[in-house]
């Protein structure tokens, strides 16, 4: 007699709620299945990372004397879906009397699992995912009755709840947020520090070869390999970040530079999201660096806010608003995704950099996702459904609970302003201020129209003008609409004509 305990690819945590009462006679099921690998055509590196990390985690569990049934994608009899694999495991072992699983991070799969109660011959116990700091019931209670769900207020509550960076009742340093110190442009002479980018071990190399053969037409490159796939490796990446990189995190958080994919970012989302690292533990370690005088408060507060603030907040928004969150299209955006989102082949240097490294590493940092590829999608009016799918498949850290609010809400403003009080729309000027991309670009960031005009410039003003009805009533947009009204009509009309021609050509971004 025993229980079948299903562990998903992003549930690689020994303290998982579905494993907490595991004992002899139980079987832990882990399965590589076509349905999960192809419901969007994930980046090859994302699939390889997850399969390798799953295989390592299976060994970790076996090391803890658990009986693991690990199904590889190419195993004969693989049913191709988690549902099919659970049913097959129950059929193969009639002594299993129940199925236990921690709820998945995507609504699509939760819906499916809820049908298992009728489909499976034994009871199915769906447990809460306790790896987050704020349980969903607590988030729903926080959201109830509020007109605006602002992250900053949620974040303060999570600081109080966890005691992170608190001195009694007061925030450490007397302020909740040090972002005004965190928006520096990178000086020419300062190069980002070397990173911890471990080579692929033998298990990972096998998976890389398998993924290359099995998913040749999925997006992205498998080499160079840059991710750890074991818990020990993820912990080494965490420790390297905290001791070597974290002190600069705040100052250069919004900066971008040619040929520099990582800057001072942590590259930890991939490990946190699949369960190899615990978010609260990472934050406590970061706080210790400040308390012991090894990292400044603006860096540590900024980093902790991303995890206990943004990460927890977007998860709450996702589950609060699903299903249907991704169905809205407040700004009425319908253009197809241009081809260069897949190839990186465009003369816009900023887009080529962000998409090129996305293809190479399945990674781009937040400002590239928000203010380069996201900003372009917003001001060009690309269809949210296509953009959402793109972000879900290209990044190794992407699962819908975290990807969708960030894309649909924060980047595209397609949720009517639930996530962000105003659209993150910007002209080339912002990119020029925060990066050195424009100096190597075929377009001229100072030109608003004309043959070499930066597309971000004319698209920005066209976006502002064409969305007047939806946005002009927003008090945070008042200054921008004043600026629009002050623009010389001839120059505005030239920009709008150029935007129209550019968009009409399918965003042909070649000079
Ligand atoms: P760092 O800059 O080092 O930040 C530290 C940690 O904070 C991250 O590891 C992550 O756990 C957390 N974090 C930071 N910002 C956010 C945020 N906005 N939401 C949630 N957590 C955050 N993040 C994902 O994890 N998966 C996604 O699929 C994803 N899609 C995004 C799509 C768009 C359009 C945008 C604008 C942002 C998206 N983000 C996503 C948020 C953020 O860009 C990534 O978490 C971050 O770039 C990961 O790199 P890092 O670990 O180096 O982060
Ligand atoms: C992303 C992913 C991929 C590519 N493959 C698998 C898999 O074969 N088996 C599995 O259990 N999980 C996989 N995952 C992660 C799931 O898609 C993820 O658990 C759900 O989307 C819920 O977040
Ligand atoms: Fe991007 Fe425009 Fe700068 Fe070129 S000039 S890098 S397109 S912002």
XYZ file of C-alpha atoms and ligand atoms in Angstrom, residues 346-353 372 376 427-432 435-447 452-457, ligand 3:
43
model
C 16.994 43.884 -37.451
C 19.024 47.055 -37.771
C 17.563 48.266 -34.461
C 20.598 47.585 -32.317
C 18.701 47.460 -29.033
C 16.257 44.855 -30.345
C 19.024 42.842 -32.009
C 20.950 42.756 -28.697
C 13.214 47.093 -25.281
C 8.470 47.897 -28.891
C 10.912 56.720 -27.105
C 14.498 56.036 -28.153
C 15.595 58.673 -25.674
C 15.080 56.287 -22.727
C 17.097 53.508 -24.381
C 19.831 55.995 -25.229
C 22.479 52.043 -22.627
C 25.204 52.432 -25.206
C 23.130 50.653 -27.860
C 22.305 53.762 -29.883
C 25.946 54.580 -30.582
C 26.220 51.348 -32.583
C 22.869 51.581 -34.311
C 22.059 52.185 -37.960
C 19.181 54.421 -36.854
C 19.602 57.894 -35.438
C 18.143 58.207 -31.960
C 17.944 61.979 -32.260
C 15.806 61.851 -35.439
C 17.229 57.162 -40.424
C 14.770 58.076 -37.674
C 14.803 55.704 -34.707
C 11.591 53.624 -34.957
C 11.049 53.971 -31.194
C 10.624 57.730 -31.713
Fe 17.217 51.246 -30.478
Fe 16.615 53.558 -31.669
Fe 18.768 53.394 -30.125
Fe 18.700 52.149 -32.483
S 18.651 54.344 -32.160
S 19.453 51.304 -30.542
S 16.574 51.531 -32.596
S 16.677 53.159 -29.473
